[in-house]
Amino acid sequence: MTSGMQTKPYDFVVIGGGLVGLATAWALLQQYPGSSLAVLEKEPQVAAHQSGRNSGVLHSGIYYKKGSLKAQLTAAGRTAMLAFCDEHKIKYEMTGKLIVATREDEVPRLQPLYARGLENGLALEIVGQERIAEIEPYVCALQAIWVPQAGIVDYGHVARALAQDLAQAGAEVHLGAKLQRFVRKNGILHLHTSQGEVQTRVAVNCGGLYSDRLARQTGVDPGLRIVPFRGEYFRLRPEAQHLVRGMVYPLADPRFPFLGVHLTRMTDGEVLVGPNAVFSLRREGYFSRDFDLQDTLESLSYSGFWRLVLPNLKMGLGELMRSGNVRVFARDVQQMMPAVTAEDLLPARAGVRAQAVDKDGKLVEDFRFAHGDGWLHVLNAPSPGATASLAIGQHVAAQAAELVN
Ligand SMILES: Cc1cc2nc3c(=O)[nH]c(=O)nc-3n(C[C@H](O)[C@H](O)[C@H](O)COP(=O)(O)OP(=O)(O)OC[C@H]3O[C@@H](n4cnc5c(N)ncnc54)[C@H](O)[C@@H]3O)c2cc1C
């Protein structure tokens, strides 16, 4: 038993101090007033992984199928995130985003995306070259979709503010507390952590890159596996930052929506370029040299991994070529912004996406949740999970009713 943790069972313990875990904890306190709650985060700070290593985009929700959880929770989450930022004086900017068609064959593909965005309630414009030049003077494209409802924010700042709110509301956020194993006795979960044992009636798995492994330990077959894809970024050198005003995205391949190097002006003025997507040999591996035997074997022994990789070898090799290769990155960017040169690109950080892949090798598109035996699980919350986090939290907390009643 660690000093800061209570001896009697908590009502809720949330595993994971990323945005989804913190937002879920907050929603549980709202939906079950007076309950006792702790968050366990294995790292010395919150948002150490995906939540603090992303593109910082407040997504509009243009890409998601109408009625899907992604479409619903992104719209609700973005509204809630803006209100949260206003309330906590966290800087954000609705810069808008330009999705560009640079080749003739891409132009007709703008239309279905535009229609989907309208279905999702967005006010969009299809714009020609004159208007593109007004919005982003250095972009060279034939046509584009202008999405005014997209913006940027510092999600690390959001996570820290959420953790503070939780502490003020009487919840406990334990840092450096890694869940190692657990047993369930008489309806109480005994969680063994790196800081000692803690008991709870309900535990919530918001373990991000490790959420599938934790779910399997609880006896749930999630029907999917997290396959880690590292996303590496460059940044524009200060002298080139003026080339980008907001966000410039290529038209995504609908089969691999997270592919396609884009440019994003961050709230501090820095312009991120990327990310690519390379299979990572370690779930929390931010460098190409990072390797973990268990993580690698788990991916390589999974039939879904091979069903994803083998038919898409060409695409995978292309992404690998781009890894750390400034010339290849620059060539991609130049298709949209010819003025950017390889000399303008400086190395920047990387993030790893917790992308769930099903047994047939398909990327699990929608957010996915499960519950049972005292556990709630967040099984798939990739991008736009940061934008949607506050709404995801409300959604997960509502499912707790099935466990507490
Ligand atoms: C490269 C990249 C770019 C992205 N860009 C965007 C974007 O622009 N906009 C957007 O909306 N979304 C974006 N996303 C997605 C977004 O970052 C995620 O959807 C979101 O952060 C998921 O939050 P999370 O809390 O589920 O995961 P995480 O932030 O990864 O948190 C999980 C936490 O669980 C902890 N944990 C795991 N196991 C244990 C254990 N056993 N005990 C205790 N703690 C544990 C981990 O340490 C971690 O802190 C991006 C993601 C990546 C990787």
Short mmCIF file of C-alpha atoms in Angstrom, two decimals, residues 154-331:
data_model
loop_
_atom_site.label_atom_id
_atom_site.label_comp_id
_atom_site.label_asym_id
_atom_site.label_seq_id
_atom_site.Cartn_x
_atom_site.Cartn_y
_atom_site.Cartn_z
CA ASP A 154 -1.43 22.32 -27.05
CA TYR A 155 -2.90 19.01 -25.81
CA GLY A 156 -0.19 18.61 -23.17
CA HIS A 157 -1.46 21.83 -21.60
CA VAL A 158 -5.04 20.52 -21.74
CA ALA A 159 -4.00 17.28 -19.98
CA ARG A 160 -2.21 19.14 -17.20
CA ALA A 161 -5.25 21.37 -16.65
CA LEU A 162 -7.53 18.32 -16.48
CA ALA A 163 -5.23 16.69 -13.91
CA GLN A 164 -5.36 19.86 -11.81
CA ASP A 165 -9.16 19.97 -12.01
CA LEU A 166 -9.32 16.35 -10.90
CA ALA A 167 -7.10 17.04 -7.90
CA GLN A 168 -9.20 20.05 -6.95
CA ALA A 169 -12.36 17.96 -7.20
CA GLY A 170 -10.93 15.45 -4.69
CA ALA A 171 -9.69 12.77 -7.10
CA GLU A 172 -6.14 11.43 -6.86
CA VAL A 173 -3.71 11.36 -9.76
CA HIS A 174 -0.83 9.03 -8.95
CA LEU A 175 2.21 9.45 -11.19
CA GLY A 176 4.89 6.78 -11.50
CA ALA A 177 2.24 4.17 -10.58
CA LYS A 178 2.31 1.32 -13.08
CA LEU A 179 -0.38 -1.35 -12.98
CA GLN A 180 1.51 -4.66 -13.00
CA ARG A 181 -1.15 -7.32 -12.32
CA PHE A 182 -4.48 -7.69 -10.60
CA VAL A 183 -6.92 -10.19 -9.10
CA ARG A 184 -10.70 -9.92 -8.62
CA LYS A 185 -12.10 -11.21 -5.30
CA ASN A 186 -15.71 -10.83 -4.16
CA GLY A 187 -16.41 -8.13 -6.71
CA ILE A 188 -13.38 -6.06 -5.74
CA LEU A 189 -10.39 -5.62 -8.03
CA HIS A 190 -7.03 -5.74 -6.25
CA LEU A 191 -4.60 -3.82 -8.45
CA HIS A 192 -0.91 -4.43 -7.82
CA THR A 193 1.03 -1.38 -8.88
CA SER A 194 4.66 -0.26 -8.76
CA GLN A 195 3.58 1.79 -5.71
CA GLY A 196 1.73 -0.98 -3.88
CA GLU A 197 -1.78 -2.47 -3.86
CA VAL A 198 -4.93 -0.48 -4.47
CA GLN A 199 -8.52 -1.77 -4.52
CA THR A 200 -11.46 -0.66 -6.59
CA ARG A 201 -15.00 -1.64 -7.55
CA VAL A 202 -14.56 -0.57 -11.17
CA ALA A 203 -11.34 -0.14 -13.15
CA VAL A 204 -11.10 1.68 -16.48
CA ASN A 205 -8.47 0.68 -19.01
CA CYS A 206 -7.26 3.81 -20.80
CA GLY A 207 -3.79 2.36 -21.39
CA GLY A 208 -3.40 3.71 -24.95
CA LEU A 209 -0.64 1.72 -26.66
CA TYR A 210 -1.05 -1.09 -24.09
CA SER A 211 -4.85 -1.17 -23.87
CA ASP A 212 -5.27 -4.42 -25.85
CA ARG A 213 -2.71 -6.26 -23.72
CA LEU A 214 -4.43 -5.13 -20.53
CA ALA A 215 -7.85 -6.11 -21.91
CA ARG A 216 -6.56 -9.61 -22.72
CA GLN A 217 -5.23 -9.92 -19.15
CA THR A 218 -8.77 -9.30 -17.87
CA GLY A 219 -10.07 -12.18 -19.98
CA VAL A 220 -11.63 -10.02 -22.71
CA ASP A 221 -10.87 -11.05 -26.30
CA PRO A 222 -10.74 -7.61 -27.89
CA GLY A 223 -10.74 -9.13 -31.40
CA LEU A 224 -7.99 -6.71 -32.34
CA ARG A 225 -4.41 -5.87 -31.57
CA ILE A 226 -2.65 -2.56 -31.23
CA VAL A 227 -0.03 -2.35 -33.97
CA PRO A 228 2.24 0.58 -33.17
CA PHE A 229 2.97 2.96 -36.05
CA ARG A 230 5.58 5.60 -35.36
CA GLY A 231 4.92 9.02 -36.85
CA GLU A 232 8.06 11.08 -37.38
CA TYR A 233 8.00 14.84 -37.83
CA PHE A 234 10.24 17.51 -39.20
CA ARG A 235 9.75 21.21 -38.47
CA LEU A 236 10.28 24.22 -40.66
CA ARG A 237 13.31 26.31 -39.77
CA PRO A 238 12.26 29.70 -38.39
CA GLU A 239 13.08 31.52 -41.67
CA ALA A 240 10.57 29.32 -43.53
CA GLN A 241 7.72 29.41 -40.99
CA HIS A 242 6.02 32.27 -42.82
CA LEU A 243 5.25 29.86 -45.68
CA VAL A 244 2.36 28.30 -43.71
CA ARG A 245 -0.52 30.20 -42.12
CA GLY A 246 -2.66 27.35 -40.80
CA MET A 247 -2.92 23.75 -41.92
CA VAL A 248 -2.24 22.21 -45.31
CA TYR A 249 -3.23 18.57 -45.88
CA PRO A 250 -2.99 16.34 -48.93
CA LEU A 251 -6.07 14.39 -49.92
CA ALA A 252 -5.94 11.21 -47.80
CA ASP A 253 -6.14 7.71 -49.20
CA PRO A 254 -9.46 6.49 -47.69
CA ARG A 255 -7.85 3.09 -46.92
CA PHE A 256 -5.08 4.72 -44.86
CA PRO A 257 -6.53 7.95 -43.55
CA PHE A 258 -3.53 8.65 -41.30
CA LEU A 259 -1.04 8.66 -44.19
CA GLY A 260 0.02 11.82 -45.95
CA VAL A 261 2.55 14.34 -44.73
CA HIS A 262 0.85 17.58 -43.76
CA LEU A 263 1.91 20.99 -42.48
CA THR A 264 0.56 22.37 -39.24
CA ARG A 265 1.30 25.70 -37.61
CA MET A 266 1.37 25.06 -33.85
CA THR A 267 0.20 27.48 -31.16
CA ASP A 268 3.82 28.55 -30.49
CA GLY A 269 4.36 29.45 -34.17
CA GLU A 270 6.42 26.36 -35.00
CA VAL A 271 5.35 24.56 -38.19
CA LEU A 272 5.32 20.76 -37.96
CA VAL A 273 5.78 18.72 -41.12
CA GLY A 274 4.60 15.10 -40.98
CA PRO A 275 3.99 12.58 -39.67
CA ASN A 276 4.84 9.53 -41.74
CA ALA A 277 3.82 6.06 -40.48
CA VAL A 278 6.38 3.31 -39.92
CA PHE A 279 5.84 0.05 -38.07
CA SER A 280 7.52 0.41 -34.68
CA LEU A 281 9.43 -2.42 -33.01
CA ARG A 282 8.48 -0.97 -29.64
CA ARG A 283 5.07 0.33 -28.58
CA GLU A 284 6.50 3.42 -26.96
CA GLY A 285 9.53 3.59 -29.26
CA TYR A 286 10.22 7.09 -30.54
CA PHE A 287 13.46 6.30 -32.36
CA SER A 288 14.08 3.87 -35.21
CA ARG A 289 16.66 2.03 -33.05
CA ASP A 290 14.07 1.28 -30.32
CA PHE A 291 13.24 -2.40 -29.92
CA ASP A 292 11.22 -4.48 -27.49
CA LEU A 293 11.09 -8.25 -27.91
CA GLN A 294 7.59 -8.78 -26.49
CA ASP A 295 6.11 -5.87 -28.46
CA THR A 296 7.72 -7.07 -31.70
CA LEU A 297 6.74 -10.72 -31.23
CA GLU A 298 3.17 -9.71 -30.42
CA SER A 299 2.90 -7.89 -33.73
CA LEU A 300 4.75 -10.46 -35.83
CA SER A 301 2.78 -13.41 -34.41
CA TYR A 302 -0.56 -11.74 -35.17
CA SER A 303 -2.29 -12.87 -38.36
CA GLY A 304 -3.96 -9.46 -38.71
CA PHE A 305 -0.54 -7.82 -38.92
CA TRP A 306 0.49 -9.92 -41.93
CA ARG A 307 -2.93 -9.50 -43.56
CA LEU A 308 -2.42 -5.75 -43.28
CA VAL A 309 1.23 -5.62 -44.28
CA LEU A 310 1.60 -8.12 -47.14
CA PRO A 311 -0.94 -6.58 -49.56
CA ASN A 312 0.43 -3.12 -48.75
CA LEU A 313 4.15 -3.77 -48.92
CA LYS A 314 4.75 -1.02 -51.49
CA MET A 315 3.07 1.59 -49.33
CA GLY A 316 4.93 0.32 -46.23
CA LEU A 317 8.30 0.48 -47.97
CA GLY A 318 7.50 3.99 -49.17
CA GLU A 319 6.86 5.06 -45.59
CA LEU A 320 10.07 3.36 -44.46
CA MET A 321 12.00 5.26 -47.16
CA ARG A 322 10.57 8.45 -45.80
CA SER A 323 11.76 7.57 -42.28
CA GLY A 324 14.37 10.12 -41.29
CA ASN A 325 14.89 11.00 -44.96
CA VAL A 326 14.66 14.72 -45.33
CA ARG A 327 14.82 14.66 -49.16
CA VAL A 328 11.82 12.30 -49.45
CA PHE A 329 9.84 14.37 -46.93
CA ALA A 330 10.70 17.54 -48.83
CA ARG A 331 9.63 15.99 -52.14
#
